[in-house]
Amino acid sequence: MLVACAGSSTDQGASTGVSTMASPVTSARPTASVQVAVPPPPLQTGAKPVRFDPCVSVGDDLVTRTGFDPATRERYTAESVSSVLTEIGCQFWRETLVDGEKYPTGLVSVTSSDLTLDDIRKNPGHSIFNSDPIGGRDTVLYRTPQSDNACSAAIKSSDGTFRVGLLVHPGPVAVPSACDQIRQVAETFSESLGTN
């Protein structure tokens, strides 16, 4: 699931100063350089918590390489912690300046989940269009028919899946479709997984 509206693009710079150190989550890349602090993920009470938190493990360098602004780092608006699904992570905005005004041209979410690739494959709401591995890991690229401007990549991880969701915004700036960009964006973000 990719949530498109997390507020206006003008309030993306607002971030909280809560340290991620309060989070019990560990990461495969504890040395990731992250300049915007975000609150810790929601408290998990399940028997097998999701340990990899992209909010602290996806460095600003990877965000910049994908064309998104690391200063817009914020908790994924659809984070979920329940007995059915745990999904934690962050999202980032891409904006372009046109005639002195900023226009959002994309939103990317990077999340870690206890869903398996089989859960993704068996979901009747997903239309899978590619299953080539990324970084030597099993991967599925998929779209949801009700979201024309969105595409996702689910990559196998030790928690279950590492998911990259991409939404492009139609507007005055022409950008390639989400499905045309998703593999390259997912390949870059998958570098954060290390040996996870």
XYZ file of C-alpha atoms in Angstrom:
196
model
C 0.000 0.000 0.000
C 1.352 3.450 -0.892
C -0.225 6.512 0.624
C 0.075 9.513 -1.640
C -0.908 12.392 0.573
C 1.157 12.951 3.663
C 0.498 16.663 3.784
C 1.385 19.470 1.459
C 4.832 19.740 -0.024
C 5.341 22.995 1.846
C 5.343 21.318 5.245
C 7.815 18.605 4.312
C 10.694 20.436 5.962
C 9.077 20.189 9.382
C 10.665 17.355 11.275
C 10.751 16.376 14.870
C 13.901 16.268 16.891
C 13.148 12.920 18.524
C 16.220 10.742 18.462
C 16.096 7.399 16.739
C 18.262 6.062 19.568
C 15.095 5.242 21.556
C 14.205 2.600 18.979
C 14.975 -1.028 19.802
C 15.413 -1.724 16.097
C 18.841 -2.701 14.833
C 20.119 -2.232 11.328
C 22.566 -3.756 8.910
C 24.083 -0.308 8.278
C 24.423 1.480 11.600
C 26.852 3.927 10.003
C 24.325 5.326 7.501
C 24.560 9.108 7.414
C 21.134 10.553 8.189
C 20.839 14.272 8.911
C 17.099 14.490 9.630
C 16.057 12.817 12.882
C 12.694 11.065 12.899
C 10.693 9.522 15.739
C 11.294 5.850 16.454
C 8.972 3.321 14.820
C 5.789 2.265 16.590
C 6.350 -0.192 19.434
C 6.188 -3.799 18.257
C 4.817 -6.471 20.541
C 4.911 -9.501 18.234
C 7.098 -12.563 18.752
C 9.319 -11.697 15.760
C 9.761 -7.931 15.431
C 10.821 -6.242 12.200
C 14.411 -5.327 13.010
C 15.547 -3.361 9.944
C 14.342 0.233 10.097
C 14.903 2.050 6.780
C 14.501 5.402 8.555
C 17.904 4.964 10.189
C 19.485 2.513 7.745
C 18.850 4.208 4.380
C 21.490 6.908 4.197
C 21.055 10.359 2.701
C 23.524 9.395 -0.047
C 21.127 6.738 -1.383
C 18.154 9.119 -1.205
C 20.081 11.755 -3.155
C 21.209 9.224 -5.772
C 17.569 8.330 -6.480
C 16.711 11.997 -7.064
C 14.771 12.527 -3.832
C 15.449 15.089 -1.115
C 16.880 13.608 2.110
C 15.747 16.741 3.988
C 12.137 15.571 3.480
C 12.745 12.343 5.444
C 9.665 11.510 7.502
C 8.015 8.404 8.908
C 5.932 6.490 6.358
C 2.352 7.663 6.843
C 0.948 4.115 6.608
C 3.267 2.431 9.113
C 1.447 -0.507 10.671
C 2.085 -2.619 13.732
C -0.442 -5.378 14.390
C -0.763 -9.130 14.709
C -1.526 -9.243 10.960
C 1.150 -6.913 9.543
C 4.161 -4.960 10.703
C 5.563 -2.406 8.256
C 7.920 0.375 9.300
C 9.908 2.898 7.314
C 10.240 6.354 5.848
C 9.196 8.372 2.830
C 10.834 11.123 0.797
C 9.661 13.774 -1.668
C 11.051 14.895 -4.995
C 10.244 18.429 -6.083
C 11.090 20.533 -9.105
C 11.238 24.316 -9.282
C 9.081 25.804 -12.076
C 8.800 29.573 -12.426
C 9.835 30.043 -8.809
C 7.352 27.506 -7.406
C 8.083 24.004 -6.129
C 6.004 21.191 -7.603
C 6.072 17.646 -6.201
C 7.081 15.174 -8.907
C 7.307 12.068 -6.782
C 7.012 10.365 -3.423
C 9.038 7.296 -2.503
C 8.558 5.073 0.522
C 11.124 2.580 1.809
C 9.721 0.110 4.302
C 10.600 -3.121 6.043
C 7.837 -5.637 6.613
C 7.121 -9.107 7.935
C 5.202 -9.905 4.731
C 6.847 -12.537 2.562
C 7.299 -12.430 -1.200
C 4.646 -15.149 -1.397
C 2.233 -12.808 0.420
C 2.933 -10.187 -2.254
C 2.588 -12.686 -5.109
C -0.682 -14.155 -3.807
C -2.369 -10.789 -3.223
C -5.083 -10.498 -5.899
C -4.740 -6.712 -5.803
C -1.189 -6.875 -7.173
C -0.250 -7.122 -10.826
C 3.319 -8.481 -10.977
C 5.269 -7.474 -14.072
C 8.840 -8.545 -13.238
C 10.570 -11.065 -10.968
C 14.241 -10.540 -11.834
C 16.467 -10.451 -8.707
C 17.909 -7.211 -7.362
C 21.311 -7.411 -5.695
C 21.128 -11.201 -5.753
C 17.859 -11.179 -3.786
C 14.484 -12.498 -4.906
C 12.317 -9.566 -5.982
C 8.888 -8.821 -7.391
C 7.959 -5.600 -9.151
C 4.241 -4.916 -9.102
C 1.510 -2.362 -9.544
C -1.971 -2.089 -8.141
C -4.563 -1.425 -10.847
C -6.388 1.202 -8.768
C -3.160 3.280 -8.484
C -2.192 4.289 -12.016
C 0.685 6.514 -10.896
C 2.292 4.045 -8.464
C 4.601 1.027 -8.646
C 6.369 -1.051 -6.001
C 9.324 -3.389 -5.606
C 9.386 -6.020 -2.861
C 12.820 -7.477 -2.133
C 13.385 -10.498 0.091
C 14.999 -9.618 3.421
C 15.638 -11.275 6.778
C 12.477 -9.654 8.196
C 10.336 -10.669 5.209
C 10.431 -7.958 2.575
C 12.070 -4.610 1.973
C 9.604 -2.599 -0.097
C 10.181 0.457 -2.245
C 6.992 2.209 -3.318
C 7.080 4.980 -5.907
C 4.319 7.445 -6.736
C 4.701 10.050 -9.477
C 2.645 13.207 -9.469
C 1.175 14.499 -12.720
C 1.681 18.212 -13.160
C 3.653 20.850 -15.031
C 6.839 18.747 -14.981
C 6.979 15.653 -17.189
C 8.443 12.645 -15.376
C 8.702 8.991 -16.432
C 6.026 6.647 -15.131
C 6.574 5.036 -11.740
C 6.890 1.583 -13.295
C 9.608 2.844 -15.665
C 11.641 4.093 -12.671
C 10.964 1.509 -9.961
C 13.751 -0.988 -10.745
C 16.528 1.613 -10.762
C 15.214 3.279 -7.591
C 14.852 -0.094 -5.826
C 18.357 -1.177 -6.868
C 19.828 1.930 -5.254
C 17.830 1.653 -2.025
C 18.545 -2.088 -1.756
C 22.205 -1.241 -1.114
C 21.114 -0.346 2.434
C 20.279 -3.995 3.135
C 23.921 -5.072 3.244
C 23.882 -8.629 4.543
C 20.440 -8.262 6.197
